[in-house]
GROMACS .gro file of C-alpha atoms in nm:
model
  439
    1MET     CA    1   1.833  -1.978  -0.317
    2GLU     CA    2   2.122  -1.781  -0.483
    3LEU     CA    3   1.979  -1.528  -0.711
    4THR     CA    4   2.145  -1.425  -1.031
    5THR     CA    5   2.127  -1.066  -1.177
    6GLY     CA    6   1.887  -1.186  -1.438
    7LYS     CA    7   1.649  -1.353  -1.173
    8LYS     CA    8   1.667  -1.028  -0.966
    9LEU     CA    9   1.562  -0.818  -1.254
   10THR     CA   10   1.278  -1.052  -1.338
   11LEU     CA   11   1.148  -1.059  -0.980
   12GLY     CA   12   1.186  -0.688  -0.972
   13LEU     CA   13   0.964  -0.656  -1.281
   14GLN     CA   14   0.712  -0.883  -1.108
   15HIS     CA   15   0.703  -0.635  -0.796
   16MET     CA   16   0.636  -0.365  -1.035
   17PHE     CA   17   0.351  -0.524  -1.209
   18ALA     CA   18   0.214  -0.614  -0.876
   19MET     CA   19   0.166  -0.260  -0.777
   20PHE     CA   20   0.043  -0.128  -1.118
   21GLY     CA   21  -0.330  -0.246  -1.054
   22ALA     CA   22  -0.378  -0.021  -0.771
   23THR     CA   23  -0.120   0.256  -0.811
   24VAL     CA   24  -0.239   0.351  -1.161
   25LEU     CA   25  -0.607   0.344  -1.040
   26VAL     CA   26  -0.546   0.646  -0.826
   27PRO     CA   27  -0.452   0.903  -1.089
   28VAL     CA   28  -0.722   0.756  -1.299
   29ILE     CA   29  -0.984   0.835  -1.037
   30THR     CA   30  -0.835   1.168  -0.900
   31GLY     CA   31  -0.713   1.316  -1.231
   32LEU     CA   32  -0.348   1.322  -1.106
   33SER     CA   33  -0.057   1.258  -1.357
   34MET     CA   34  -0.005   0.888  -1.440
   35SER     CA   35   0.362   0.957  -1.520
   36ALA     CA   36   0.429   1.148  -1.195
   37THR     CA   37   0.253   0.854  -1.008
   38LEU     CA   38   0.499   0.601  -1.153
   39LEU     CA   39   0.803   0.843  -1.097
   40PHE     CA   40   0.723   0.897  -0.716
   41ALA     CA   41   0.616   0.547  -0.662
   42GLY     CA   42   0.978   0.465  -0.747
   43LEU     CA   43   1.136   0.753  -0.580
   44GLY     CA   44   0.919   0.714  -0.273
   45THR     CA   45   1.025   0.344  -0.234
   46LEU     CA   46   1.388   0.442  -0.254
   47ILE     CA   47   1.348   0.711  -0.005
   48PHE     CA   48   1.178   0.472   0.229
   49HIS     CA   49   1.459   0.213   0.172
   50LEU     CA   50   1.712   0.500   0.270
   51CYS     CA   51   1.523   0.589   0.580
   52THR     CA   52   1.500   0.219   0.708
   53LYS     CA   53   1.869   0.127   0.650
   54MET     CA   54   1.784  -0.074   0.323
   55LYS     CA   55   1.631  -0.345   0.553
   56VAL     CA   56   1.242  -0.351   0.492
   57PRO     CA   57   1.147  -0.514   0.147
   58ALA     CA   58   0.843  -0.280   0.105
   59PHE     CA   59   0.710  -0.098  -0.208
   60LEU     CA   60   0.542   0.218  -0.184
   61GLY     CA   61   0.255   0.292  -0.407
   62SER     CA   62  -0.049   0.523  -0.434
   63SER     CA   63  -0.267   0.538  -0.122
   64PHE     CA   64  -0.646   0.491  -0.171
   65ALA     CA   65  -0.710   0.645   0.177
   66PHE     CA   66  -0.671   1.010   0.042
   67LEU     CA   67  -0.924   0.970  -0.241
   68GLY     CA   68  -1.201   1.131  -0.017
   69GLY     CA   69  -0.962   1.413   0.074
   70TYR     CA   70  -0.875   1.490  -0.307
   71ALA     CA   71  -1.253   1.483  -0.395
   72THR     CA   72  -1.340   1.707  -0.099
   73VAL     CA   73  -1.069   1.968  -0.177
   74VAL     CA   74  -1.170   1.955  -0.566
   75GLN     CA   75  -1.518   2.040  -0.465
   76PHE     CA   76  -1.408   2.325  -0.256
   77GLY     CA   77  -1.220   2.462  -0.538
   78MET     CA   78  -1.474   2.405  -0.807
   79ALA     CA   79  -1.713   2.599  -0.573
   80ASN     CA   80  -1.463   2.887  -0.571
   81GLY     CA   81  -1.452   2.888  -0.967
   82LEU     CA   82  -1.140   2.659  -1.009
   83THR     CA   83  -1.125   2.376  -1.249
   84GLN     CA   84  -1.031   2.021  -1.144
   85VAL     CA   85  -0.673   2.079  -1.260
   86GLN     CA   86  -0.647   2.389  -1.063
   87ALA     CA   87  -0.793   2.239  -0.755
   88LEU     CA   88  -0.591   1.932  -0.725
   89PRO     CA   89  -0.253   2.106  -0.641
   90TYR     CA   90  -0.430   2.267  -0.336
   91ALA     CA   91  -0.518   1.899  -0.232
   92CYS     CA   92  -0.159   1.819  -0.279
   93ILE     CA   93  -0.061   2.082  -0.019
   94GLY     CA   94  -0.303   1.930   0.231
   95VAL     CA   95  -0.128   1.574   0.174
   96PHE     CA   96   0.200   1.720   0.209
   97CYS     CA   97   0.113   1.843   0.553
   98ALA     CA   98  -0.051   1.500   0.626
   99GLY     CA   99   0.272   1.330   0.549
  100LEU     CA  100   0.455   1.549   0.805
  101ILE     CA  101   0.212   1.414   1.075
  102TYR     CA  102   0.398   1.077   1.037
  103PHE     CA  103   0.715   1.246   1.191
  104LEU     CA  104   0.511   1.321   1.521
  105LEU     CA  105   0.422   0.951   1.567
  106ALA     CA  106   0.798   0.854   1.461
  107ALA     CA  107   0.898   1.084   1.745
  108LEU     CA  108   0.685   0.908   2.003
  109PHE     CA  109   0.843   0.581   1.922
  110ALA     CA  110   1.194   0.737   1.930
  111ILE     CA  111   1.135   0.895   2.263
  112PHE     CA  112   0.919   0.627   2.446
  113GLY     CA  113   1.035   0.327   2.269
  114ALA     CA  114   0.840   0.050   2.073
  115LYS     CA  115   0.721  -0.132   2.381
  116LYS     CA  116   0.520   0.159   2.534
  117VAL     CA  117   0.388   0.280   2.210
  118MET     CA  118   0.307  -0.073   2.086
  119ARG     CA  119   0.074  -0.151   2.384
  120PHE     CA  120  -0.181   0.057   2.207
  121PHE     CA  121  -0.122  -0.167   1.881
  122PRO     CA  122  -0.141  -0.525   1.996
  123PRO     CA  123  -0.206  -0.820   1.776
  124ILE     CA  124  -0.584  -0.805   1.868
  125VAL     CA  125  -0.583  -0.465   1.691
  126THR     CA  126  -0.339  -0.496   1.414
  127GLY     CA  127  -0.453  -0.853   1.312
  128PRO     CA  128  -0.810  -0.768   1.247
  129ILE     CA  129  -0.694  -0.436   1.080
  130ILE     CA  130  -0.479  -0.648   0.835
  131ILE     CA  131  -0.767  -0.876   0.768
  132ALA     CA  132  -0.994  -0.582   0.716
  133ILE     CA  133  -0.741  -0.430   0.465
  134GLY     CA  134  -0.759  -0.727   0.228
  135LEU     CA  135  -1.133  -0.756   0.262
  136THR     CA  136  -1.218  -0.396   0.208
  137LEU     CA  137  -0.987  -0.406  -0.105
  138SER     CA  138  -1.160  -0.712  -0.233
  139GLY     CA  139  -1.455  -0.522  -0.365
  140SER     CA  140  -1.241  -0.335  -0.636
  141ALA     CA  141  -1.084  -0.674  -0.735
  142ILE     CA  142  -1.437  -0.822  -0.789
  143SER     CA  143  -1.546  -0.505  -0.977
  144ASN     CA  144  -1.269  -0.566  -1.208
  145CYS     CA  145  -1.320  -0.923  -1.252
  146THR     CA  146  -1.667  -0.863  -1.368
  147GLN     CA  147  -1.547  -0.697  -1.672
  148ASN     CA  148  -1.449  -1.035  -1.799
  149TRP     CA  149  -1.450  -1.313  -1.565
  150TRP     CA  150  -1.287  -1.552  -1.820
  151ILE     CA  151  -0.965  -1.332  -1.846
  152ALA     CA  152  -0.973  -1.286  -1.465
  153LEU     CA  153  -0.998  -1.659  -1.409
  154LEU     CA  154  -0.720  -1.721  -1.655
  155ALA     CA  155  -0.488  -1.476  -1.447
  156ILE     CA  156  -0.584  -1.659  -1.127
  157ALA     CA  157  -0.528  -2.014  -1.274
  158ILE     CA  158  -0.179  -1.925  -1.410
  159ILE     CA  159  -0.092  -1.774  -1.067
  160ILE     CA  160  -0.198  -2.096  -0.883
  161VAL     CA  161  -0.050  -2.352  -1.141
  162CYS     CA  162   0.282  -2.165  -1.147
  163ASN     CA  163   0.299  -2.137  -0.778
  164ILE     CA  164   0.189  -2.489  -0.691
  165TRP     CA  165   0.332  -2.682  -0.944
  166GLY     CA  166   0.599  -2.465  -1.113
  167ARG     CA  167   0.974  -2.536  -1.081
  168GLY     CA  168   1.263  -2.296  -1.049
  169MET     CA  169   1.214  -1.961  -1.166
  170ILE     CA  170   0.844  -2.034  -1.282
  171LYS     CA  171   0.762  -2.091  -0.940
  172ILE     CA  172   0.875  -1.760  -0.796
  173ILE     CA  173   0.725  -1.537  -1.061
  174PRO     CA  174   0.362  -1.633  -1.081
  175ILE     CA  175   0.209  -1.273  -1.054
  176LEU     CA  176   0.403  -1.164  -1.356
  177LEU     CA  177   0.329  -1.454  -1.567
  178GLY     CA  178  -0.040  -1.426  -1.469
  179VAL     CA  179  -0.040  -1.064  -1.580
  180LEU     CA  180   0.147  -1.136  -1.903
  181GLY     CA  181  -0.063  -1.453  -1.998
  182SER     CA  182  -0.404  -1.303  -1.934
  183TYR     CA  183  -0.303  -0.960  -2.104
  184LEU     CA  184  -0.181  -1.153  -2.417
  185VAL     CA  185  -0.480  -1.362  -2.446
  186ALA     CA  186  -0.703  -1.068  -2.402
  187ALA     CA  187  -0.508  -0.873  -2.669
  188LEU     CA  188  -0.526  -1.181  -2.911
  189LEU     CA  189  -0.911  -1.193  -2.853
  190GLY     CA  190  -0.937  -0.824  -2.946
  191LEU     CA  191  -1.036  -0.717  -2.607
  192CYS     CA  192  -0.779  -0.425  -2.570
  193ASP     CA  193  -0.796  -0.101  -2.747
  194PHE     CA  194  -0.425   0.010  -2.834
  195THR     CA  195  -0.516   0.359  -2.984
  196ALA     CA  196  -0.379   0.542  -2.696
  197VAL     CA  197  -0.046   0.356  -2.725
  198LYS     CA  198  -0.013   0.459  -3.092
  199GLU     CA  199  -0.064   0.808  -3.024
  200ALA     CA  200   0.164   0.839  -2.714
  201ALA     CA  201   0.513   0.965  -2.745
  202TRP     CA  202   0.807   0.730  -2.647
  203VAL     CA  203   0.980   0.993  -2.411
  204GLY     CA  204   0.844   1.267  -2.201
  205LEU     CA  205   0.894   1.442  -1.870
  206PRO     CA  206   0.666   1.281  -1.606
  207VAL     CA  207   0.622   1.607  -1.416
  208LYS     CA  208   0.442   1.926  -1.535
  209TRP     CA  209   0.478   2.263  -1.331
  210GLU     CA  210   0.098   2.338  -1.334
  211ASN     CA  211   0.025   1.998  -1.162
  212THR     CA  212   0.272   2.058  -0.879
  213ALA     CA  213   0.175   2.214  -0.542
  214PHE     CA  214   0.443   2.489  -0.604
  215SER     CA  215   0.213   2.619  -0.868
  216VAL     CA  216  -0.051   2.726  -0.629
  217PHE     CA  217   0.174   2.998  -0.494
  218ALA     CA  218   0.168   3.194  -0.822
  219ASN     CA  219  -0.172   3.324  -0.716
  220PRO     CA  220  -0.278   3.147  -0.392
  221ASP     CA  221  -0.617   3.125  -0.246
  222TRP     CA  222  -0.510   3.092   0.115
  223ASN     CA  223  -0.861   3.019   0.246
  224LEU     CA  224  -0.865   2.703   0.010
  225ILE     CA  225  -0.503   2.614   0.114
  226LEU     CA  226  -0.634   2.621   0.489
  227ALA     CA  227  -0.946   2.426   0.410
  228ALA     CA  228  -0.737   2.168   0.220
  229ILE     CA  229  -0.504   2.112   0.507
  230ILE     CA  230  -0.803   2.073   0.780
  231ALA     CA  231  -0.983   1.839   0.543
  232ILE     CA  232  -0.687   1.601   0.467
  233ILE     CA  233  -0.461   1.603   0.778
  234PRO     CA  234  -0.709   1.373   0.981
  235ILE     CA  235  -0.681   1.115   0.709
  236SER     CA  236  -0.325   1.064   0.813
  237LEU     CA  237  -0.434   0.903   1.147
  238ALA     CA  238  -0.595   0.630   0.950
  239THR     CA  239  -0.288   0.590   0.700
  240MET     CA  240  -0.056   0.556   0.999
  241MET     CA  241  -0.239   0.296   1.154
  242GLU     CA  242  -0.259   0.108   0.811
  243HIS     CA  243   0.133   0.157   0.792
  244ILE     CA  244   0.183  -0.019   1.136
  245GLY     CA  245  -0.053  -0.294   1.008
  246ASP     CA  246   0.148  -0.330   0.688
  247ILE     CA  247   0.485  -0.348   0.857
  248CYS     CA  248   0.359  -0.602   1.097
  249ALA     CA  249   0.230  -0.789   0.778
  250ILE     CA  250   0.569  -0.763   0.607
  251SER     CA  251   0.756  -0.874   0.930
  252SER     CA  252   0.513  -1.175   0.954
  253THR     CA  253   0.572  -1.258   0.592
  254VAL     CA  254   0.954  -1.225   0.592
  255GLY     CA  255   1.029  -1.361   0.952
  256GLN     CA  256   1.209  -1.052   1.072
  257ASN     CA  257   1.101  -0.798   1.336
  258PHE     CA  258   1.103  -0.471   1.128
  259LEU     CA  259   0.912  -0.305   1.417
  260GLU     CA  260   1.225  -0.339   1.635
  261ASP     CA  261   1.494  -0.316   1.364
  262PRO     CA  262   1.513  -0.075   1.177
  263GLY     CA  263   1.217   0.035   1.406
  264LEU     CA  264   0.881   0.176   1.343
  265HIS     CA  265   0.998   0.539   1.382
  266ARG     CA  266   1.215   0.473   1.073
  267THR     CA  267   0.953   0.310   0.873
  268LEU     CA  268   0.703   0.594   0.968
  269ILE     CA  269   0.955   0.865   0.861
  270GLY     CA  270   1.012   0.694   0.530
  271ASP     CA  271   0.658   0.656   0.441
  272GLY     CA  272   0.570   1.022   0.556
  273LEU     CA  273   0.864   1.173   0.367
  274ALA     CA  274   0.779   0.975   0.058
  275THR     CA  275   0.420   1.094   0.072
  276SER     CA  276   0.528   1.463   0.134
  277VAL     CA  277   0.771   1.473  -0.148
  278ALA     CA  278   0.539   1.295  -0.400
  279SER     CA  279   0.256   1.548  -0.313
  280LEU     CA  280   0.464   1.845  -0.377
  281PHE     CA  281   0.520   1.735  -0.741
  282GLY     CA  282   0.157   1.645  -0.810
  283ALA     CA  283   0.172   1.271  -0.733
  284PRO     CA  284  -0.052   1.088  -0.508
  285ALA     CA  285   0.015   1.014  -0.133
  286ASN     CA  286   0.230   0.698  -0.104
  287THR     CA  287   0.169   0.401   0.129
  288THR     CA  288   0.343   0.060   0.196
  289TYR     CA  289   0.189  -0.175  -0.060
  290GLY     CA  290  -0.005  -0.497   0.057
  291GLU     CA  291   0.024  -0.624  -0.326
  292ASN     CA  292   0.389  -0.647  -0.299
  293THR     CA  293   0.367  -0.796   0.047
  294GLY     CA  294   0.143  -1.057  -0.119
  295VAL     CA  295   0.427  -1.116  -0.377
  296LEU     CA  296   0.684  -1.174  -0.097
  297ASN     CA  297   0.444  -1.431   0.060
  298LEU     CA  298   0.415  -1.623  -0.275
  299THR     CA  299   0.764  -1.610  -0.404
  300LYS     CA  300   0.946  -1.651  -0.063
  301VAL     CA  301   1.213  -1.408  -0.195
  302TYR     CA  302   1.245  -1.137   0.059
  303ASP     CA  303   1.562  -0.954  -0.077
  304PRO     CA  304   1.507  -0.577  -0.035
  305GLY     CA  305   1.731  -0.525  -0.327
  306VAL     CA  306   1.463  -0.693  -0.563
  307VAL     CA  307   1.209  -0.428  -0.447
  308ARG     CA  308   1.456  -0.148  -0.526
  309ILE     CA  309   1.492  -0.293  -0.876
  310ALA     CA  310   1.119  -0.262  -0.904
  311ALA     CA  311   1.141   0.108  -0.802
  312VAL     CA  312   1.407   0.179  -1.060
  313PHE     CA  313   1.199   0.020  -1.338
  314ALA     CA  314   0.909   0.242  -1.230
  315ILE     CA  315   1.111   0.545  -1.243
  316ILE     CA  316   1.241   0.471  -1.582
  317LEU     CA  317   0.915   0.387  -1.729
  318SER     CA  318   0.760   0.710  -1.588
  319PHE     CA  319   0.968   0.890  -1.869
  320CYS     CA  320   0.796   0.684  -2.132
  321PRO     CA  321   0.448   0.810  -2.198
  322LYS     CA  322   0.376   0.531  -2.455
  323PHE     CA  323   0.462   0.257  -2.175
  324SER     CA  324   0.195   0.438  -1.917
  325ALA     CA  325  -0.044   0.416  -2.217
  326LEU     CA  326   0.025   0.039  -2.252
  327ILE     CA  327  -0.034  -0.024  -1.892
  328SER     CA  328  -0.345   0.194  -1.901
  329CYS     CA  329  -0.471  -0.057  -2.174
  330MET     CA  330  -0.422  -0.351  -1.942
  331PRO     CA  331  -0.775  -0.522  -1.914
  332ALA     CA  332  -0.945  -0.448  -1.581
  333ALA     CA  333  -1.018  -0.830  -1.570
  334THR     CA  334  -0.645  -0.899  -1.564
  335ILE     CA  335  -0.587  -0.644  -1.288
  336GLY     CA  336  -0.888  -0.797  -1.089
  337GLY     CA  337  -0.767  -1.154  -1.119
  338VAL     CA  338  -0.424  -1.069  -0.994
  339SER     CA  339  -0.563  -0.849  -0.730
  340LEU     CA  340  -0.793  -1.104  -0.599
  341VAL     CA  341  -0.521  -1.329  -0.508
  342LEU     CA  342  -0.297  -1.077  -0.352
  343TYR     CA  343  -0.580  -0.912  -0.165
  344GLY     CA  344  -0.677  -1.257  -0.025
  345MET     CA  345  -0.316  -1.307   0.092
  346ILE     CA  346  -0.324  -0.992   0.281
  347SER     CA  347  -0.607  -1.111   0.483
  348ALA     CA  348  -0.459  -1.448   0.528
  349VAL     CA  349  -0.152  -1.281   0.681
  350GLY     CA  350  -0.378  -1.097   0.925
  351VAL     CA  351  -0.538  -1.440   1.026
  352ARG     CA  352  -0.200  -1.581   1.081
  353ASN     CA  353  -0.109  -1.266   1.296
  354VAL     CA  354  -0.402  -1.352   1.533
  355VAL     CA  355  -0.365  -1.711   1.534
  356GLU     CA  356   0.021  -1.728   1.591
  357ASN     CA  357  -0.004  -1.473   1.861
  358ASN     CA  358  -0.251  -1.701   2.037
  359VAL     CA  359  -0.488  -1.426   2.087
  360ASP     CA  360  -0.749  -1.550   2.347
  361PHE     CA  361  -1.086  -1.511   2.201
  362LYS     CA  362  -1.244  -1.636   2.517
  363ALA     CA  363  -1.186  -1.295   2.668
  364SER     CA  364  -1.494  -1.078   2.591
  365ARG     CA  365  -1.257  -0.767   2.526
  366ASN     CA  366  -1.084  -0.934   2.256
  367VAL     CA  367  -1.399  -1.051   2.077
  368ILE     CA  368  -1.547  -0.699   2.106
  369ILE     CA  369  -1.235  -0.518   1.974
  370ALA     CA  370  -1.201  -0.768   1.673
  371ALA     CA  371  -1.573  -0.780   1.601
  372LEU     CA  372  -1.597  -0.386   1.599
  373ILE     CA  373  -1.294  -0.362   1.378
  374LEU     CA  374  -1.411  -0.583   1.111
  375VAL     CA  375  -1.776  -0.471   1.106
  376LEU     CA  376  -1.709  -0.113   1.103
  377ALA     CA  377  -1.433  -0.144   0.829
  378ILE     CA  378  -1.640  -0.371   0.598
  379GLY     CA  379  -1.980  -0.223   0.675
  380ILE     CA  380  -1.893   0.138   0.620
  381LYS     CA  381  -1.687   0.052   0.299
  382TYR     CA  382  -1.983  -0.129   0.134
  383GLY     CA  383  -2.255   0.088   0.304
  384ALA     CA  384  -2.451   0.372   0.119
  385ASN     CA  385  -2.186   0.649   0.170
  386ASP     CA  386  -1.848   0.440   0.183
  387ALA     CA  387  -1.728   0.668   0.448
  388VAL     CA  388  -1.842   0.862   0.777
  389ASP     CA  389  -1.894   1.232   0.719
  390LEU     CA  390  -1.779   1.427   1.033
  391GLY     CA  391  -1.872   1.773   0.881
  392PHE     CA  392  -1.508   1.907   0.818
  393THR     CA  393  -1.385   1.588   0.661
  394SER     CA  394  -1.488   1.213   0.606
  395LEU     CA  395  -1.321   0.905   0.729
  396SER     CA  396  -1.326   0.563   0.557
  397GLY     CA  397  -1.449   0.260   0.740
  398LEU     CA  398  -1.088   0.145   0.781
  399ALA     CA  399  -0.993   0.470   0.952
  400ILE     CA  400  -1.303   0.444   1.197
  401ALA     CA  401  -1.223   0.078   1.254
  402ALA     CA  402  -0.867   0.134   1.326
  403LEU     CA  403  -0.939   0.428   1.567
  404THR     CA  404  -1.213   0.227   1.746
  405GLY     CA  405  -0.983  -0.071   1.789
  406ILE     CA  406  -0.710   0.142   1.934
  407ILE     CA  407  -0.939   0.344   2.162
  408LEU     CA  408  -1.126   0.021   2.294
  409ASN     CA  409  -0.782  -0.159   2.358
  410ALA     CA  410  -0.671   0.146   2.558
  411ILE     CA  411  -0.967   0.171   2.786
  412LEU     CA  412  -1.106  -0.199   2.824
  413PRO     CA  413  -0.947  -0.383   3.113
  414GLY     CA  414  -0.742  -0.698   3.053
  415LYS     CA  415  -0.448  -0.584   2.853
  416ASP     CA  416  -0.197  -0.853   2.856
  417TYR     CA  417   0.029  -0.777   2.545
  418GLU     CA  418   0.381  -0.682   2.592
  419PHE     CA  419   0.587  -0.602   2.281
  420GLY     CA  420   0.917  -0.748   2.285
  421SER     CA  421   0.856  -1.022   2.518
  422ASN     CA  422   0.798  -1.278   2.233
  423GLU     CA  423   0.982  -1.233   1.916
  424GLN     CA  424   0.773  -1.492   1.750
  425GLY     CA  425   0.455  -1.336   1.865
  426ASP     CA  426   0.567  -0.990   1.775
  427THR     CA  427   0.580  -1.079   1.397
  428SER     CA  428   0.372  -1.403   1.396
  429VAL     CA  429   0.647  -1.609   1.251
  430ASP     CA  430   0.791  -1.932   1.363
  431PHE     CA  431   1.158  -1.856   1.333
  432GLU     CA  432   1.269  -2.200   1.386
  433ILE     CA  433   1.067  -2.326   1.101
  434ASN     CA  434   1.182  -2.064   0.871
  435ARG     CA  435   1.545  -2.137   0.940
  436LEU     CA  436   1.480  -2.508   0.854
  437GLU     CA  437   1.311  -2.426   0.532
  438GLN     CA  438   1.602  -2.198   0.425
  439LYS     CA  439   1.849  -2.474   0.467
   0.00000   0.00000   0.00000
């Protein structure tokens, strides 16, 4: 379908709204700047697109994986007499170093090639990881929905009706319509408090010096800097595995082998660079966003230019404190309803990844790998502590699950996956069917 400028702008707006629910939640939880978060979600996305030859329709938003790292460093800082505001820039230094670790894995892909490296990330590993990403995120969606199930169900209903029975433009912007429709109804029912919107200025700078990593070096605590780096760098191992899973999911959704062209080394560099730059200016770590992959899956519009339009929208709006306040006033139930659909779409893509690769579940090794990935990711996430404490740092269930799957796949006999031998299998897409659909 040929897209006019107006349609592209509308689709870009939808992508921006899709990432809001999760992206704005990270600064709310951590205390980082909301405006800086929006600014570097946009800039990070553009950096990623530059690094990937403008080919991959991915949006980069705030990463939840580093929440434990931020909390740990803040605790270290407060124990040393700092406030939360003073301690957060130290955590940002740790995140900056974690982003640089992406370059090491990218170098492995560049040196040894995707075929050798991807032997450690076959569909029996990446598929369950993608499934687990959606399932572990689902808890936050349900939690938001419980704030007002009627508003959440309204958002879900609008999305379903528009996507299944809609025609023309309505069919390809169900997420945006779901957000606007449920938000409007909630506002009319008096469920939204707009006091913060009235008090906010129209224009303001999104970055403040005291929130940046640079501010630390005016009077640095070198012990805290080292502690922050040691605490946060291990988290990058998990986020890199999530990145590979996300790129597999995007490839599967779009029907193009982005693992090979532009290559995982480029996507890793883009993600790592975006994270490092964002952290220097007091914004959260970035990551490729599953929510926007869900939008791609629903709309069937895969133009990377549309995602870049969303990035520009985010950058522009980061200079408007009033708009940030308006987004902050969005009912949690609206975010929950939309997220419930999108997170489910992520898990569905993971199931598709496993099924269309014809993964043999008669083989005990495959059953064991998939079982442990799913149980560890979900069990630890919803267990008593939400993470595994390793003393010097803590790892999320998804991190433990990803590392377990990779290690088991490497040591258990019976590996039969060869990257590059089956293009459909590598991206879990029937290219012939896709071409017919596009005619």
